[in-house]
PDB file of C-alpha atoms in Angstrom:
ATOM      1  CA  MET A1018       0.000   0.000   0.000  1.00  0.00           C
ATOM      2  CA  ASN A1019       1.531   3.336  -1.051  1.00  0.00           C
ATOM      3  CA  LYS A1020       1.701   6.301   1.313  1.00  0.00           C
ATOM      4  CA  SER A1021      -1.150   8.209  -0.329  1.00  0.00           C
ATOM      5  CA  THR A1022      -3.514   5.227  -0.034  1.00  0.00           C
ATOM      6  CA  GLN A1023      -2.428   4.555   3.544  1.00  0.00           C
ATOM      7  CA  ALA A1024      -2.998   8.217   4.416  1.00  0.00           C
ATOM      8  CA  THR A1025      -6.559   7.931   3.060  1.00  0.00           C
ATOM      9  CA  VAL A1026      -7.153   4.767   5.119  1.00  0.00           C
ATOM     10  CA  ASN A1027      -5.844   6.566   8.210  1.00  0.00           C
ATOM     11  CA  GLU A1028      -8.234   9.461   7.549  1.00  0.00           C
ATOM     12  CA  LEU A1029     -11.143   7.039   7.130  1.00  0.00           C
ATOM     13  CA  LEU A1030     -10.422   5.404  10.479  1.00  0.00           C
ATOM     14  CA  ALA A1031      -9.741   8.673  12.312  1.00  0.00           C
ATOM     15  CA  GLY A1032     -12.896  10.189  10.822  1.00  0.00           C
ATOM     16  CA  SER A1033     -14.966   7.367  12.311  1.00  0.00           C
ATOM     17  CA  VAL A1034     -13.562   8.060  15.770  1.00  0.00           C
ATOM     18  CA  GLY A1035     -14.102  11.810  15.407  1.00  0.00           C
ATOM     19  CA  GLY A1036     -17.652  11.344  14.187  1.00  0.00           C
ATOM     20  CA  ALA A1037     -18.612   9.065  17.069  1.00  0.00           C
ATOM     21  CA  ALA A1038     -17.315  11.671  19.519  1.00  0.00           C
ATOM     22  CA  GLN A1039     -19.363  14.357  17.759  1.00  0.00           C
ATOM     23  CA  VAL A1040     -22.643  12.441  17.992  1.00  0.00           C
ATOM     24  CA  LEU A1041     -22.225  11.392  21.615  1.00  0.00           C
ATOM     25  CA  VAL A1042     -21.363  14.909  22.767  1.00  0.00           C
ATOM     26  CA  GLY A1043     -23.704  16.964  20.572  1.00  0.00           C
ATOM     27  CA  GLN A1044     -26.924  14.970  20.170  1.00  0.00           C
ATOM     28  CA  PRO A1045     -29.026  16.565  22.981  1.00  0.00           C
ATOM     29  CA  LEU A1046     -28.520  20.100  21.679  1.00  0.00           C
ATOM     30  CA  ASP A1047     -29.033  18.869  18.116  1.00  0.00           C
ATOM     31  CA  THR A1048     -32.456  17.544  19.156  1.00  0.00           C
ATOM     32  CA  ILE A1049     -33.349  20.949  20.634  1.00  0.00           C
ATOM     33  CA  LYS A1050     -32.125  22.666  17.453  1.00  0.00           C
ATOM     34  CA  THR A1051     -34.164  20.443  15.157  1.00  0.00           C
ATOM     35  CA  ARG A1052     -37.336  20.802  17.220  1.00  0.00           C
ATOM     36  CA  ALA A1053     -36.908  24.578  17.198  1.00  0.00           C
ATOM     37  CA  GLN A1054     -36.757  24.445  13.405  1.00  0.00           C
ATOM     38  CA  VAL A1055     -39.689  22.121  12.696  1.00  0.00           C
ATOM     39  CA  ALA A1056     -42.145  22.301  15.617  1.00  0.00           C
ATOM     40  CA  PRO A1057     -45.593  23.787  14.888  1.00  0.00           C
ATOM     41  CA  LYS A1058     -45.775  27.524  15.561  1.00  0.00           C
ATOM     42  CA  GLY A1059     -46.561  28.259  19.207  1.00  0.00           C
ATOM     43  CA  MET A1060     -45.674  24.785  20.467  1.00  0.00           C
ATOM     44  CA  PHE A1061     -42.525  26.034  22.222  1.00  0.00           C
ATOM     45  CA  LYS A1062     -41.496  29.442  23.565  1.00  0.00           C
ATOM     46  CA  GLY A1063     -37.793  28.949  22.876  1.00  0.00           C
ATOM     47  CA  PRO A1064     -34.877  26.547  23.327  1.00  0.00           C
ATOM     48  CA  MET A1065     -35.162  26.366  27.117  1.00  0.00           C
ATOM     49  CA  ASP A1066     -38.886  25.611  26.820  1.00  0.00           C
ATOM     50  CA  ILE A1067     -38.078  22.823  24.345  1.00  0.00           C
ATOM     51  CA  LEU A1068     -35.610  21.387  26.839  1.00  0.00           C
ATOM     52  CA  SER A1069     -37.997  21.584  29.802  1.00  0.00           C
ATOM     53  CA  GLN A1070     -40.995  20.181  27.904  1.00  0.00           C
ATOM     54  CA  THR A1071     -38.930  17.369  26.430  1.00  0.00           C
ATOM     55  CA  LEU A1072     -37.579  16.359  29.839  1.00  0.00           C
ATOM     56  CA  ARG A1073     -40.971  16.673  31.500  1.00  0.00           C
ATOM     57  CA  ASN A1074     -43.039  14.875  28.856  1.00  0.00           C
ATOM     58  CA  GLU A1075     -40.601  12.367  27.369  1.00  0.00           C
ATOM     59  CA  GLY A1076     -37.727  11.954  29.813  1.00  0.00           C
ATOM     60  CA  PHE A1077     -33.973  12.551  29.547  1.00  0.00           C
ATOM     61  CA  PHE A1078     -33.284   9.991  26.833  1.00  0.00           C
ATOM     62  CA  ALA A1079     -35.668  11.777  24.468  1.00  0.00           C
ATOM     63  CA  LEU A1080     -32.788  14.244  23.991  1.00  0.00           C
ATOM     64  CA  TYR A1081     -30.985  11.367  22.277  1.00  0.00           C
ATOM     65  CA  LYS A1082     -33.931  10.600  20.032  1.00  0.00           C
ATOM     66  CA  GLY A1083     -32.725   9.957  16.519  1.00  0.00           C
ATOM     67  CA  MET A1084     -29.173   9.220  17.673  1.00  0.00           C
ATOM     68  CA  ALA A1085     -29.234   5.718  16.183  1.00  0.00           C
ATOM     69  CA  SER A1086     -29.320   7.146  12.662  1.00  0.00           C
ATOM     70  CA  PRO A1087     -26.198   9.344  12.913  1.00  0.00           C
ATOM     71  CA  LEU A1088     -24.421   6.889  15.207  1.00  0.00           C
ATOM     72  CA  LEU A1089     -24.980   3.966  12.846  1.00  0.00           C
ATOM     73  CA  GLY A1090     -24.063   6.088   9.845  1.00  0.00           C
ATOM     74  CA  VAL A1091     -21.350   8.144  11.476  1.00  0.00           C
ATOM     75  CA  ALA A1092     -18.515   5.817  10.488  1.00  0.00           C
ATOM     76  CA  GLY A1093     -19.384   6.175   6.822  1.00  0.00           C
ATOM     77  CA  VAL A1094     -20.310   9.869   6.929  1.00  0.00           C
ATOM     78  CA  ASN A1095     -17.299  11.160   8.821  1.00  0.00           C
ATOM     79  CA  SER A1096     -14.908   8.726   7.206  1.00  0.00           C
ATOM     80  CA  LEU A1097     -16.066   9.999   3.822  1.00  0.00           C
ATOM     81  CA  LEU A1098     -15.825  13.625   4.981  1.00  0.00           C
ATOM     82  CA  PHE A1099     -12.298  13.486   6.364  1.00  0.00           C
ATOM     83  CA  ALA A1100     -10.990  11.213   3.623  1.00  0.00           C
ATOM     84  CA  SER A1101     -12.534  13.467   0.957  1.00  0.00           C
ATOM     85  CA  TYR A1102     -10.928  16.452   2.631  1.00  0.00           C
ATOM     86  CA  GLY A1103      -7.529  14.766   2.601  1.00  0.00           C
ATOM     87  CA  ILE A1104      -7.908  13.718  -1.047  1.00  0.00           C
ATOM     88  CA  SER A1105      -9.080  17.232  -1.979  1.00  0.00           C
ATOM     89  CA  LYS A1106      -6.039  18.787  -0.301  1.00  0.00           C
ATOM     90  CA  ARG A1107      -3.691  16.470  -2.147  1.00  0.00           C
ATOM     91  CA  PHE A1108      -5.517  17.219  -5.407  1.00  0.00           C
ATOM     92  CA  LEU A1109      -5.251  20.984  -4.951  1.00  0.00           C
ATOM     93  CA  SER A1110      -1.600  21.097  -3.922  1.00  0.00           C
ATOM     94  CA  PRO A1111       1.379  18.729  -3.698  1.00  0.00           C
ATOM     95  CA  TYR A1112       2.509  20.572  -0.568  1.00  0.00           C
ATOM     96  CA  PRO A1113       1.307  19.474   2.888  1.00  0.00           C
ATOM     97  CA  GLU A1114       0.234  22.956   4.034  1.00  0.00           C
ATOM     98  CA  LEU A1115      -2.315  24.722   1.846  1.00  0.00           C
ATOM     99  CA  SER A1116      -3.215  28.394   1.936  1.00  0.00           C
ATOM    100  CA  LEU A1117      -6.373  29.178   3.888  1.00  0.00           C
ATOM    101  CA  LYS A1118      -8.246  29.767   0.602  1.00  0.00           C
ATOM    102  CA  GLU A1119      -7.165  26.349  -0.661  1.00  0.00           C
ATOM    103  CA  THR A1120      -8.121  24.830   2.699  1.00  0.00           C
ATOM    104  CA  ALA A1121     -11.614  26.319   2.467  1.00  0.00           C
ATOM    105  CA  LEU A1122     -11.957  25.050  -1.121  1.00  0.00           C
ATOM    106  CA  ALA A1123     -10.871  21.560  -0.071  1.00  0.00           C
ATOM    107  CA  GLY A1124     -13.479  21.728   2.710  1.00  0.00           C
ATOM    108  CA  ALA A1125     -16.177  22.733   0.213  1.00  0.00           C
ATOM    109  CA  MET A1126     -15.222  19.813  -2.057  1.00  0.00           C
ATOM    110  CA  ALA A1127     -15.317  17.422   0.894  1.00  0.00           C
ATOM    111  CA  GLY A1128     -18.724  18.780   1.940  1.00  0.00           C
ATOM    112  CA  ALA A1129     -20.177  18.124  -1.518  1.00  0.00           C
ATOM    113  CA  ALA A1130     -18.902  14.530  -1.420  1.00  0.00           C
ATOM    114  CA  ASN A1131     -20.087  14.077   2.159  1.00  0.00           C
ATOM    115  CA  ALA A1132     -23.698  14.924   1.262  1.00  0.00           C
ATOM    116  CA  VAL A1133     -24.132  11.533  -0.416  1.00  0.00           C
ATOM    117  CA  LEU A1134     -24.165   9.823   2.982  1.00  0.00           C
ATOM    118  CA  ALA A1135     -25.074  12.782   5.189  1.00  0.00           C
ATOM    119  CA  SER A1136     -28.422  13.332   3.467  1.00  0.00           C
ATOM    120  CA  PRO A1137     -30.140  10.041   4.418  1.00  0.00           C
ATOM    121  CA  VAL A1138     -28.570  10.011   7.882  1.00  0.00           C
ATOM    122  CA  GLU A1139     -29.846  13.553   8.522  1.00  0.00           C
ATOM    123  CA  MET A1140     -33.258  12.769   7.065  1.00  0.00           C
ATOM    124  CA  PHE A1141     -33.935   9.875   9.446  1.00  0.00           C
ATOM    125  CA  LYS A1142     -32.497  11.780  12.406  1.00  0.00           C
ATOM    126  CA  VAL A1143     -34.806  14.727  11.726  1.00  0.00           C
ATOM    127  CA  ARG A1144     -37.867  12.482  11.377  1.00  0.00           C
ATOM    128  CA  MET A1145     -37.082  10.793  14.679  1.00  0.00           C
ATOM    129  CA  GLN A1146     -36.479  14.121  16.448  1.00  0.00           C
ATOM    130  CA  GLY A1147     -39.753  15.464  15.037  1.00  0.00           C
ATOM    131  CA  GLN A1148     -41.730  12.964  17.165  1.00  0.00           C
ATOM    132  CA  TYR A1149     -42.872  14.292  20.518  1.00  0.00           C
ATOM    133  CA  GLY A1150     -43.555  11.214  22.610  1.00  0.00           C
ATOM    134  CA  GLY A1151     -47.043  10.445  21.270  1.00  0.00           C
ATOM    135  CA  LYS A1152     -48.570   6.993  21.010  1.00  0.00           C
ATOM    136  CA  ASP A1153     -47.984   7.002  17.245  1.00  0.00           C
ATOM    137  CA  ASP A1154     -44.226   7.571  17.504  1.00  0.00           C
ATOM    138  CA  LYS A1155     -42.233   5.119  15.396  1.00  0.00           C
ATOM    139  CA  ARG A1156     -38.927   3.370  15.851  1.00  0.00           C
ATOM    140  CA  LEU A1157     -36.123   4.057  13.395  1.00  0.00           C
ATOM    141  CA  ARG A1158     -36.652   0.779  11.537  1.00  0.00           C
ATOM    142  CA  ALA A1159     -40.317   1.616  10.956  1.00  0.00           C
ATOM    143  CA  VAL A1160     -39.440   5.124   9.736  1.00  0.00           C
ATOM    144  CA  VAL A1161     -36.882   3.756   7.271  1.00  0.00           C
ATOM    145  CA  SER A1162     -39.164   1.029   5.904  1.00  0.00           C
ATOM    146  CA  GLY A1163     -42.112   3.425   5.669  1.00  0.00           C
ATOM    147  CA  MET A1164     -40.177   6.029   3.678  1.00  0.00           C
ATOM    148  CA  TRP A1165     -38.789   3.356   1.355  1.00  0.00           C
ATOM    149  CA  ARG A1166     -42.165   1.706   0.821  1.00  0.00           C
ATOM    150  CA  GLU A1167     -44.122   4.921   0.265  1.00  0.00           C
ATOM    151  CA  TYR A1168     -41.647   7.101  -1.655  1.00  0.00           C
ATOM    152  CA  GLY A1169     -38.761   4.924  -2.807  1.00  0.00           C
ATOM    153  CA  PHE A1170     -35.078   5.773  -2.826  1.00  0.00           C
ATOM    154  CA  ARG A1171     -34.927   9.257  -4.375  1.00  0.00           C
ATOM    155  CA  GLN A1172     -37.972  10.896  -2.750  1.00  0.00           C
ATOM    156  CA  GLY A1173     -37.827   8.804   0.412  1.00  0.00           C
ATOM    157  CA  ILE A1174     -34.360   7.745   1.537  1.00  0.00           C
ATOM    158  CA  MET A1175     -32.545  10.603  -0.235  1.00  0.00           C
ATOM    159  CA  ARG A1176     -35.121  13.335   0.368  1.00  0.00           C
ATOM    160  CA  GLY A1177     -33.375  16.664   0.878  1.00  0.00           C
ATOM    161  CA  TYR A1178     -30.211  15.574  -0.919  1.00  0.00           C
ATOM    162  CA  TRP A1179     -29.742  18.747  -2.991  1.00  0.00           C
ATOM    163  CA  VAL A1180     -30.419  21.102  -0.113  1.00  0.00           C
ATOM    164  CA  THR A1181     -27.942  19.040   1.921  1.00  0.00           C
ATOM    165  CA  VAL A1182     -25.358  19.576  -0.844  1.00  0.00           C
ATOM    166  CA  ALA A1183     -26.148  23.309  -0.812  1.00  0.00           C
ATOM    167  CA  ARG A1184     -25.695  23.347   2.961  1.00  0.00           C
ATOM    168  CA  GLU A1185     -22.526  21.248   3.135  1.00  0.00           C
ATOM    169  CA  ILE A1186     -20.461  23.240   0.622  1.00  0.00           C
ATOM    170  CA  PRO A1187     -20.328  26.584   2.517  1.00  0.00           C
ATOM    171  CA  ALA A1188     -20.547  24.838   5.885  1.00  0.00           C
ATOM    172  CA  TYR A1189     -17.388  22.793   5.446  1.00  0.00           C
ATOM    173  CA  ALA A1190     -15.549  25.600   3.704  1.00  0.00           C
ATOM    174  CA  GLY A1191     -16.090  27.573   6.918  1.00  0.00           C
ATOM    175  CA  PHE A1192     -15.505  24.543   9.132  1.00  0.00           C
ATOM    176  CA  TYR A1193     -12.066  23.631   7.819  1.00  0.00           C
ATOM    177  CA  GLY A1194     -11.009  27.197   7.042  1.00  0.00           C
ATOM    178  CA  ALA A1195     -11.681  28.390  10.589  1.00  0.00           C
ATOM    179  CA  PHE A1196     -10.156  25.282  12.148  1.00  0.00           C
ATOM    180  CA  GLU A1197      -6.930  25.622  10.165  1.00  0.00           C
ATOM    181  CA  PHE A1198      -6.706  29.355  10.846  1.00  0.00           C
ATOM    182  CA  SER A1199      -7.035  28.812  14.599  1.00  0.00           C
ATOM    183  CA  LYS A1200      -4.637  25.867  14.614  1.00  0.00           C
ATOM    184  CA  ARG A1201      -1.979  27.869  12.740  1.00  0.00           C
ATOM    185  CA  GLU A1202      -2.331  30.759  15.166  1.00  0.00           C
ATOM    186  CA  PHE A1203      -1.766  28.388  18.089  1.00  0.00           C
ATOM    187  CA  LYS A1204       1.245  26.850  16.323  1.00  0.00           C
ATOM    188  CA  LYS A1205       2.897  30.287  16.250  1.00  0.00           C
ATOM    189  CA  VAL A1206       2.943  30.100  20.043  1.00  0.00           C
ATOM    190  CA  TYR A1207       3.228  26.386  20.856  1.00  0.00           C
ATOM    191  CA  GLY A1208       4.940  24.892  17.792  1.00  0.00           C
ATOM    192  CA  ASP A1209       3.809  21.793  15.934  1.00  0.00           C
ATOM    193  CA  ASN A1210       3.014  19.728  19.045  1.00  0.00           C
ATOM    194  CA  LEU A1211      -0.163  21.497  20.080  1.00  0.00           C
ATOM    195  CA  PRO A1212      -1.692  20.789  23.494  1.00  0.00           C
ATOM    196  CA  VAL A1213      -5.062  19.039  23.399  1.00  0.00           C
ATOM    197  CA  TRP A1214      -6.868  22.154  24.614  1.00  0.00           C
ATOM    198  CA  ALA A1215      -5.591  24.067  21.549  1.00  0.00           C
ATOM    199  CA  LEU A1216      -7.061  21.389  19.251  1.00  0.00           C
ATOM    200  CA  LEU A1217     -10.335  21.615  21.187  1.00  0.00           C
ATOM    201  CA  ALA A1218     -10.377  25.398  20.848  1.00  0.00           C
ATOM    202  CA  SER A1219      -9.599  25.209  17.121  1.00  0.00           C
ATOM    203  CA  GLY A1220     -12.353  22.643  16.622  1.00  0.00           C
ATOM    204  CA  SER A1221     -14.823  24.892  18.447  1.00  0.00           C
ATOM    205  CA  THR A1222     -13.932  27.753  16.099  1.00  0.00           C
ATOM    206  CA  GLY A1223     -14.562  25.477  13.125  1.00  0.00           C
ATOM    207  CA  GLY A1224     -17.913  24.380  14.521  1.00  0.00           C
ATOM    208  CA  ILE A1225     -19.131  27.937  15.029  1.00  0.00           C
ATOM    209  CA  ALA A1226     -18.034  28.884  11.502  1.00  0.00           C
ATOM    210  CA  TYR A1227     -19.886  25.836  10.147  1.00  0.00           C
ATOM    211  CA  TRP A1228     -23.263  27.000  11.451  1.00  0.00           C
ATOM    212  CA  LEU A1229     -22.775  30.666  10.659  1.00  0.00           C
ATOM    213  CA  ALA A1230     -22.005  29.732   7.044  1.00  0.00           C
ATOM    214  CA  CYS A1231     -25.074  27.581   6.397  1.00  0.00           C
ATOM    215  CA  TYR A1232     -27.795  27.950   9.017  1.00  0.00           C
ATOM    216  CA  PRO A1233     -30.777  29.130   6.913  1.00  0.00           C
ATOM    217  CA  LEU A1234     -30.196  26.200   4.556  1.00  0.00           C
ATOM    218  CA  ASP A1235     -30.180  23.860   7.546  1.00  0.00           C
ATOM    219  CA  VAL A1236     -33.629  25.137   8.542  1.00  0.00           C
ATOM    220  CA  VAL A1237     -34.847  24.526   4.975  1.00  0.00           C
ATOM    221  CA  LYS A1238     -33.339  21.044   4.960  1.00  0.00           C
ATOM    222  CA  SER A1239     -35.002  20.038   8.233  1.00  0.00           C
ATOM    223  CA  ARG A1240     -38.428  21.247   7.119  1.00  0.00           C
ATOM    224  CA  ILE A1241     -38.201  19.513   3.739  1.00  0.00           C
ATOM    225  CA  GLN A1242     -37.046  16.260   5.291  1.00  0.00           C
ATOM    226  CA  LEU A1243     -39.767  16.248   7.941  1.00  0.00           C
ATOM    227  CA  ARG A1244     -42.677  17.127   5.653  1.00  0.00           C
ATOM    228  CA  ALA A1245     -45.192  14.363   4.970  1.00  0.00           C
ATOM    229  CA  THR A1246     -44.839  14.669   1.188  1.00  0.00           C
ATOM    230  CA  PRO A1247     -41.775  15.185  -1.043  1.00  0.00           C
ATOM    231  CA  PRO A1248     -40.926  18.671  -2.366  1.00  0.00           C
ATOM    232  CA  ILE A1249     -42.206  19.689  -5.800  1.00  0.00           C
ATOM    233  CA  GLY A1250     -40.160  21.224  -8.624  1.00  0.00           C
ATOM    234  CA  THR A1251     -36.434  21.567  -9.183  1.00  0.00           C
ATOM    235  CA  PRO A1252     -34.079  21.888  -6.179  1.00  0.00           C
ATOM    236  CA  VAL A1253     -33.679  25.630  -6.803  1.00  0.00           C
ATOM    237  CA  GLN A1254     -37.457  26.054  -6.956  1.00  0.00           C
ATOM    238  CA  TYR A1255     -38.318  24.132  -3.799  1.00  0.00           C
ATOM    239  CA  ILE A1256     -35.443  25.616  -1.787  1.00  0.00           C
ATOM    240  CA  ALA A1257     -36.505  29.140  -2.819  1.00  0.00           C
ATOM    241  CA  HIS A1258     -40.160  28.307  -2.065  1.00  0.00           C
ATOM    242  CA  GLU A1259     -39.264  27.026   1.412  1.00  0.00           C
ATOM    243  CA  LEU A1260     -37.190  30.123   2.182  1.00  0.00           C
ATOM    244  CA  LYS A1261     -40.118  32.360   1.154  1.00  0.00           C
ATOM    245  CA  THR A1262     -42.522  30.264   3.247  1.00  0.00           C
ATOM    246  CA  ILE A1263     -40.341  30.534   6.349  1.00  0.00           C
ATOM    247  CA  VAL A1264     -40.067  34.313   5.986  1.00  0.00           C
ATOM    248  CA  ALA A1265     -43.835  34.604   5.414  1.00  0.00           C
ATOM    249  CA  GLU A1266     -44.580  32.541   8.535  1.00  0.00           C
ATOM    250  CA  SER A1267     -42.009  33.898  10.967  1.00  0.00           C
ATOM    251  CA  GLY A1268     -40.181  36.805   9.360  1.00  0.00           C
ATOM    252  CA  TRP A1269     -36.455  36.822   8.693  1.00  0.00           C
ATOM    253  CA  LYS A1270     -35.776  35.553  12.217  1.00  0.00           C
ATOM    254  CA  GLY A1271     -37.416  32.291  11.185  1.00  0.00           C
ATOM    255  CA  LEU A1272     -34.332  31.531   9.083  1.00  0.00           C
ATOM    256  CA  LEU A1273     -32.272  31.537  12.288  1.00  0.00           C
ATOM    257  CA  ARG A1274     -34.675  29.602  14.515  1.00  0.00           C
ATOM    258  CA  GLY A1275     -32.673  27.174  16.666  1.00  0.00           C
ATOM    259  CA  LEU A1276     -29.337  28.867  15.945  1.00  0.00           C
ATOM    260  CA  SER A1277     -28.422  29.452  19.590  1.00  0.00           C
ATOM    261  CA  PRO A1278     -28.460  25.750  20.603  1.00  0.00           C
ATOM    262  CA  SER A1279     -26.558  24.970  17.410  1.00  0.00           C
ATOM    263  CA  LEU A1280     -23.798  27.435  18.287  1.00  0.00           C
ATOM    264  CA  ILE A1281     -23.670  26.195  21.882  1.00  0.00           C
ATOM    265  CA  ARG A1282     -23.582  22.610  20.669  1.00  0.00           C
ATOM    266  CA  SER A1283     -20.859  23.363  18.131  1.00  0.00           C
ATOM    267  CA  VAL A1284     -18.329  24.197  20.836  1.00  0.00           C
ATOM    268  CA  PRO A1285     -18.103  20.778  22.546  1.00  0.00           C
ATOM    269  CA  SER A1286     -19.146  18.634  19.569  1.00  0.00           C
ATOM    270  CA  ALA A1287     -16.817  20.144  16.953  1.00  0.00           C
ATOM    271  CA  ALA A1288     -14.043  20.384  19.535  1.00  0.00           C
ATOM    272  CA  SER A1289     -14.356  16.693  20.360  1.00  0.00           C
ATOM    273  CA  THR A1290     -14.630  15.767  16.670  1.00  0.00           C
ATOM    274  CA  PHE A1291     -11.431  17.515  15.629  1.00  0.00           C
ATOM    275  CA  ALA A1292      -9.488  16.523  18.734  1.00  0.00           C
ATOM    276  CA  ALA A1293     -10.475  12.863  18.348  1.00  0.00           C
ATOM    277  CA  PHE A1294      -9.682  12.956  14.611  1.00  0.00           C
ATOM    278  CA  GLU A1295      -6.323  14.697  14.944  1.00  0.00           C
ATOM    279  CA  LEU A1296      -5.133  12.533  17.839  1.00  0.00           C
ATOM    280  CA  THR A1297      -6.228   9.311  16.125  1.00  0.00           C
ATOM    281  CA  ARG A1298      -4.666  10.349  12.816  1.00  0.00           C
ATOM    282  CA  GLU A1299      -1.391  11.297  14.498  1.00  0.00           C
ATOM    283  CA  TYR A1300      -1.321   7.918  16.248  1.00  0.00           C
ATOM    284  CA  LEU A1301      -1.981   6.087  12.968  1.00  0.00           C
ATOM    285  CA  GLU A1302       0.712   8.122  11.217  1.00  0.00           C
ATOM    286  CA  LYS A1303       3.249   6.936  13.799  1.00  0.00           C
ATOM    287  CA  VAL A1304       2.095   3.323  13.459  1.00  0.00           C
ATOM    288  CA  THR A1305       1.874   3.215   9.649  1.00  0.00           C
ATOM    289  CA  GLY A1306       4.444   5.841   8.686  1.00  0.00           C
ATOM    290  CA  ALA A1307       1.938   7.557   6.316  1.00  0.00           C
TER     291      ALA A1307
END
């Protein structure tokens, strides 16, 4: 196995570890974020009301509702993301350290590739989180089989794919660009062997940049994926229609509904993702020499 192939394998394995850390740390706040985006108007007063009602009516583990979907798919999704990012970097430049513009472009390319797996994982997570503890709530297996049976692969399993692509491109450009910027600033002070807290801080910066770069599209994605029927028209048409609908219903602030729990969540979840990835990759580099 040549060094380039081994490096990709290392990134696949490290991405799985980083993704698992992200889901375990960030799922409760992700549930609050999704419910803020898709709940019927007037159902909740804000993020804290979502938290209190969820705990009171459904119990603590309802905050982890829908975790099976990202946790089961996280190995593939994050492996694909980090490996695509590594491949994109090597495609853009033969040198190990890219400019920040090249880093952001590599992140955008990785985000586009990542949407292939992220879209169905997100779709099933959103549909699980959009259940509020009623007697008709379904298990993940029933949700998956129902979507497949009723709508098939494209309109069922892959519903929201194009809006996921539209979200992932700017999101991961910001994600990797901000992470690399922060990491390089820390390296000016601490050298190449960064302390773990510096990796955590850099990851948090990347996570915040991720949401700031894409949040309105995330609201659109969640609403489209939760709706009972598939969207109509071309991706541009139904994304534009959903944006107009959100503004008509809730004003411009509707495009940012649920942003605060997302930003709060991004600090520990992105920090743990990057720290777990970087530490695992560095370990594998020492073991494999690639």
